Short mmCIF file of C-alpha atoms in Angstrom, two decimals:
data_model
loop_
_atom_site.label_atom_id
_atom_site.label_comp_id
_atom_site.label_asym_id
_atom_site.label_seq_id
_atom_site.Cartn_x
_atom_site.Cartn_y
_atom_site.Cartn_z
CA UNK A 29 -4.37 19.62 7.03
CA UNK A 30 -4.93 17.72 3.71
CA UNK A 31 -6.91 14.31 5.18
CA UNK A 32 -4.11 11.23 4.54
CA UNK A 33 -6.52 9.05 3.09
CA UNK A 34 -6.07 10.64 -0.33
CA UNK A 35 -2.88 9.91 -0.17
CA UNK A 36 -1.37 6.85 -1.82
CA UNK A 37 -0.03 4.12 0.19
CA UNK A 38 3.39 4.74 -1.42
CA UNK A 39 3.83 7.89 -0.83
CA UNK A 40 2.52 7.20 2.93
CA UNK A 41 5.32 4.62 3.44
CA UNK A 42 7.96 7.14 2.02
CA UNK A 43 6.55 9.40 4.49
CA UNK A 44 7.33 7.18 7.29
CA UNK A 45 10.11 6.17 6.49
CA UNK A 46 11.47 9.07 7.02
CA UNK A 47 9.70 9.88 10.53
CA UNK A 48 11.33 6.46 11.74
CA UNK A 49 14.86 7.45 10.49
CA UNK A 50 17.66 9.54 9.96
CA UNK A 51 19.27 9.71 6.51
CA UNK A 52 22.35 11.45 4.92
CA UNK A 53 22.78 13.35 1.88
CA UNK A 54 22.02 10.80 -0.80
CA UNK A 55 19.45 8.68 1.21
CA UNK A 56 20.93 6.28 3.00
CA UNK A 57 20.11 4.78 6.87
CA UNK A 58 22.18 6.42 9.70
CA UNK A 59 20.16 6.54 13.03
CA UNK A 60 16.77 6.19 14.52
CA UNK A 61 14.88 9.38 14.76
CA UNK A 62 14.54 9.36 18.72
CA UNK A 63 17.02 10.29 21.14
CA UNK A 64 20.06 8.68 21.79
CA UNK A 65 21.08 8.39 17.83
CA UNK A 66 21.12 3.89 18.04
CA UNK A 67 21.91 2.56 15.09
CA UNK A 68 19.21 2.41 11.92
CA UNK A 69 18.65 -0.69 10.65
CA UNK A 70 20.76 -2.64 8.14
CA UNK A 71 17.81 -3.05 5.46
CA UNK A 72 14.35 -1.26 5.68
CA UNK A 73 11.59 -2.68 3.65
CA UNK A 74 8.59 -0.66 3.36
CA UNK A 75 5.50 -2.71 1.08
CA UNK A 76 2.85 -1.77 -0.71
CA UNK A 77 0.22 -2.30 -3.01
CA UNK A 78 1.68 0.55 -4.76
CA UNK A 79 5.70 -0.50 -4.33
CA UNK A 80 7.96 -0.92 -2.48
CA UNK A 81 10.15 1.52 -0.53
CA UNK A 82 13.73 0.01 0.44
CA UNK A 83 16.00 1.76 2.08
CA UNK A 84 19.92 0.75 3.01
CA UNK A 85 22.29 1.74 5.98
CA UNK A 86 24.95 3.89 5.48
CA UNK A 87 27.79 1.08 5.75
CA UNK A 88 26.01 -1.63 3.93
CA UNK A 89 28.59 -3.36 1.51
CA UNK A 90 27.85 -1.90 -1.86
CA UNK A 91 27.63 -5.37 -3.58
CA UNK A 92 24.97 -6.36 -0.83
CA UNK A 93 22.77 -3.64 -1.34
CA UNK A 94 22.88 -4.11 -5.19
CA UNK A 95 21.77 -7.87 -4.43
CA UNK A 96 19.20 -6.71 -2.11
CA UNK A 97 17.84 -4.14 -4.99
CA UNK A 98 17.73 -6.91 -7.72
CA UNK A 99 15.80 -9.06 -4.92
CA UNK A 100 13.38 -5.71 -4.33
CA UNK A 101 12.60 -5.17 -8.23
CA UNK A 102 12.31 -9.03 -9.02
CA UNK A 103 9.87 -8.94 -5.70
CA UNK A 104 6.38 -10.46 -6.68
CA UNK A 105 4.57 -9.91 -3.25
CA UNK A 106 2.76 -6.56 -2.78
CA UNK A 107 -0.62 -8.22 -2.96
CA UNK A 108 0.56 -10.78 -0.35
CA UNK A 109 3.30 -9.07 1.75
CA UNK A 110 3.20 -11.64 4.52
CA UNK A 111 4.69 -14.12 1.59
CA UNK A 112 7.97 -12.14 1.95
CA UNK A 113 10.75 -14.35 1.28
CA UNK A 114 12.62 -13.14 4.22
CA UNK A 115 14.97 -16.30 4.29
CA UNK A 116 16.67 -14.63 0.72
CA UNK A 117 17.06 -11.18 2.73
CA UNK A 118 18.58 -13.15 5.70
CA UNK A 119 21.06 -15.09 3.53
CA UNK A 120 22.22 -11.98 1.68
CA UNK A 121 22.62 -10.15 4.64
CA UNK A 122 24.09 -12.82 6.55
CA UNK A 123 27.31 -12.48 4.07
CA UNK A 124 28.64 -9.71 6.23
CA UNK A 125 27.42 -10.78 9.28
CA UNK A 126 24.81 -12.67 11.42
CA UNK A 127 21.17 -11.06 11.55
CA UNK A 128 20.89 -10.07 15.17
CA UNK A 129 16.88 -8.69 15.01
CA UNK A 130 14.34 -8.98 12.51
CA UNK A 131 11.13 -6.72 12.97
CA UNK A 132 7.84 -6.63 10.71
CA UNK A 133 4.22 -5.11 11.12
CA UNK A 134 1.51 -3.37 9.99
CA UNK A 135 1.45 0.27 8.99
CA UNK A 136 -1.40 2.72 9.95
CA UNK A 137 -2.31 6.21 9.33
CA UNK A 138 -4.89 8.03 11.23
CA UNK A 139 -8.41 9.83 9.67
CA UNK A 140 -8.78 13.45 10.16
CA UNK A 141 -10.21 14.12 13.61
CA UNK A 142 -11.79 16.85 14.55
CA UNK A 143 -11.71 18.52 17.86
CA UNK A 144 -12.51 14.99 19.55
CA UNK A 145 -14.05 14.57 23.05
CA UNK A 146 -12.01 12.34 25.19
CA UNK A 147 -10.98 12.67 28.93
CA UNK A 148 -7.04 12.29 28.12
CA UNK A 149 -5.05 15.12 30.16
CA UNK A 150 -2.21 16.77 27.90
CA UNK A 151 1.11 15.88 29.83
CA UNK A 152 4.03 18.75 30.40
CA UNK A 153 7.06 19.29 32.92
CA UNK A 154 3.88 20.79 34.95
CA UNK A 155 2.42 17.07 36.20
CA UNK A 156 5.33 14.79 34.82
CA UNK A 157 4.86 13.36 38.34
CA UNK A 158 1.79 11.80 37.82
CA UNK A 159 3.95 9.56 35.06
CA UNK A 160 5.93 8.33 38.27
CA UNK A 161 3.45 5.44 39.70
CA UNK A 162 3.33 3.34 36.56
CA UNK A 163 5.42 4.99 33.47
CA UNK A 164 8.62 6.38 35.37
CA UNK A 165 11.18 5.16 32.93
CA UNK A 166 9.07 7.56 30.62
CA UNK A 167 9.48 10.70 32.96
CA UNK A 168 12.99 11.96 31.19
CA UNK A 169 11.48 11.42 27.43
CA UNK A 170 8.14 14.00 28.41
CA UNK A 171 10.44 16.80 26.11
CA UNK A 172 10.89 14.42 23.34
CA UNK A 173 8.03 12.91 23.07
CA UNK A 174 5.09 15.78 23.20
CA UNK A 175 2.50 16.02 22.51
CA UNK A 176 1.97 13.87 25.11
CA UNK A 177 -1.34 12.51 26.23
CA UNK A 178 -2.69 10.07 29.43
CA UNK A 179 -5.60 8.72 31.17
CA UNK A 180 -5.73 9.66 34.90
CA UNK A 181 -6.82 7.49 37.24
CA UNK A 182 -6.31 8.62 41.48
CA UNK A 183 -3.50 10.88 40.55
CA UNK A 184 -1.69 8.25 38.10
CA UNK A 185 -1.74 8.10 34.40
CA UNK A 186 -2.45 4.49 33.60
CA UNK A 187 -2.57 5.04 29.62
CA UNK A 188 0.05 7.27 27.82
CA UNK A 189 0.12 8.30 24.53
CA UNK A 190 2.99 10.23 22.98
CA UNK A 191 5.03 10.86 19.18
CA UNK A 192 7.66 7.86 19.47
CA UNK A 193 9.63 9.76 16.17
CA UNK A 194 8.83 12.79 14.50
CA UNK A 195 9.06 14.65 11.49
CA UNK A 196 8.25 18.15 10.01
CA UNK A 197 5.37 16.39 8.14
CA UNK A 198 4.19 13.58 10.27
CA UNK A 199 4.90 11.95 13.52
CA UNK A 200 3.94 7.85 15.15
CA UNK A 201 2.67 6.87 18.07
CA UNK A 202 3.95 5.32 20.66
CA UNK A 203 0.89 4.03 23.42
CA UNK A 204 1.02 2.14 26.08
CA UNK A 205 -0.99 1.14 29.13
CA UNK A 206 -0.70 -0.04 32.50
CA UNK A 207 -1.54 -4.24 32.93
CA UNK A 208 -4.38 -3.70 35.25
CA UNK A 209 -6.20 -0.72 33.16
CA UNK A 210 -6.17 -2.37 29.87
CA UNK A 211 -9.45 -3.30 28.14
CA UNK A 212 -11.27 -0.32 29.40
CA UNK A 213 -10.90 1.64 26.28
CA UNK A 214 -8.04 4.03 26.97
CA UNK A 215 -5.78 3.48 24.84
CA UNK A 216 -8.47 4.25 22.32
CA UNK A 217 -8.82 7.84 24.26
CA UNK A 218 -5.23 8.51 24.68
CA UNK A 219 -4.55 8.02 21.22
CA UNK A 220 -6.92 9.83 19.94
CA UNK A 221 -6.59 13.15 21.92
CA UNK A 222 -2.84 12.54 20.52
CA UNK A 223 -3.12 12.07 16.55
CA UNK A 224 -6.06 15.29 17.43
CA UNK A 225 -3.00 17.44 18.45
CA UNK A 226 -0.84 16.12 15.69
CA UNK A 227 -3.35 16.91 13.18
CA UNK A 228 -3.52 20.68 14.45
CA UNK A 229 0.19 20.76 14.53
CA UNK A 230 -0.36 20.18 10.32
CA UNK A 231 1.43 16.95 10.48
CA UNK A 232 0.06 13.27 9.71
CA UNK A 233 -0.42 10.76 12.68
CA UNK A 234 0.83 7.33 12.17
CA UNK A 235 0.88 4.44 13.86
CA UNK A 236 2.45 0.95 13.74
CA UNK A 237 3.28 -2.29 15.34
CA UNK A 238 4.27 -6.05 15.40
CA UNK A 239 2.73 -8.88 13.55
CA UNK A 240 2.35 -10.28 17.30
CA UNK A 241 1.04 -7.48 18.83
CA UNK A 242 -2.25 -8.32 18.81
CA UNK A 243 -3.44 -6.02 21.68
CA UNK A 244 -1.67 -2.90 19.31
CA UNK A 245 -3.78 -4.42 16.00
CA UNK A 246 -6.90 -4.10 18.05
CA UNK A 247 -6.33 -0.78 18.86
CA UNK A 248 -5.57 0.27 15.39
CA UNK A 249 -9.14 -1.64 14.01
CA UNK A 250 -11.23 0.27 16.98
CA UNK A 251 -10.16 3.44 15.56
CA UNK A 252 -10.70 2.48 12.06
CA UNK A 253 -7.28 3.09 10.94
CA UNK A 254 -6.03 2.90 7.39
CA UNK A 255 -3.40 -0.15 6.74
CA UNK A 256 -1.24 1.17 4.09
CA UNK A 257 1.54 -1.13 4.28
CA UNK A 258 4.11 -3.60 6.27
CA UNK A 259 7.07 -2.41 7.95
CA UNK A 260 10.18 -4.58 6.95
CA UNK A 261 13.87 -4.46 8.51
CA UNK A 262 16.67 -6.48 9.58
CA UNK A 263 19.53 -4.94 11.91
#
């Protein structure tokens, strides 16, 4: 596959943004690209050094979404996206109703990998049950979410790493790993074995995660992913 990194970090938000949601015929928010069809966000803010990518739910107020495009353009922090002035989005938004979630974070995309060694098991409907000690609620998503990857450990996976959304061009990752096995370095192995897979598959391997995710942003620097942007949105 062509390696991500020569890709802009533009066109790797618009990328994503479209592996995270569903959209109808003239590009605006309907669902989250997982199962189960929830609700997209109201506003989606994608930043870069590059741009910005903003994208709008389907029954945002026309009038609001003009405000919130003249607020976009006028927008002087892509060198300093933390510096958002999120209050402004809030108080537009808040003219239809109340802001019930706000979520930002940093965006990731993985190098090209080649063929890596790790001791992650590939997960099917053939050993789903060794999901069942610590990831059960996962057990019903193994279709959904493949490839999936995890760390074995006495006949439990203790570190699972699967595609959270997916598109014909790239997928994220979703990882996550039992309390007592973390800080042994398999999320690190899980993940990898997963974005390896992804790569063959010809599709980029994102990742992302919350500003207070720590634990997540730790991951992200041991694997010496590329930051390309912040993930904006208010539902």
């Amino acid at each position: 596959m062509n390696n991500p990194f020569l890709r802009s970090d533009l066109e790797l938000m618009e990328t994503q943004v479209r592996v995270l949601f569903r959209h109808n015929d003239v590009g605006r928010l309907t669902t989250i690209n997982e199962p189960g069809a929830r609700d997209a966000p109201r506003f989606f803010l994608g930043i870069t050094k590059q741009g910005n990518v903003a994208r709008y739910h389907e029954t945002l107020d026309e009038g609001m979404m003009n405000e919130l495009e003249r607020f976009v353009r006028q927008a002087p922090w892509s060198e300093a996206p933390n510096q958002v002035n999120m209050a402004e989005i809030i108080r537009i938004l808040s003219q239809d109703s109340p802001i019930q979630q706000v979520y930002l974070g940093p965006a990731y995309v993985f190098p090209c990998l080649s063929d890596p060694h790790t001791q992650a098991v590939r997960i099917t409907p053939m050993n789903v049950d060794l999901l069942q000690p610590f990831f059960p609620d996962y057990i019903e998503d193994i279709p959904h979410g493949q490839p999936v990857f995890a760390i074995v450990q006495n006949q439990a996976a203790v570190s699972l790493c699967c595609s959270a959304r997916i598109s014909s061009v790239a997928a994220e990752a979703s990882l996550r790993t039992a309390p007592d096995y973390r800080g042994r370095g398999y999320g690190l192995e899980v993940s990898t074995a997963w974005a390896a897979e992804i790569q063959k598959q010809g599709r980029m391997a994102l990742y992302s995660t919350a500003w207070n995710n720590l634990a997540s942003q730790a991951v992200a620097r041991k694997l010496r992913l590329k930051p390309y942007g912040m993930d904006l949105s208010f539902s």
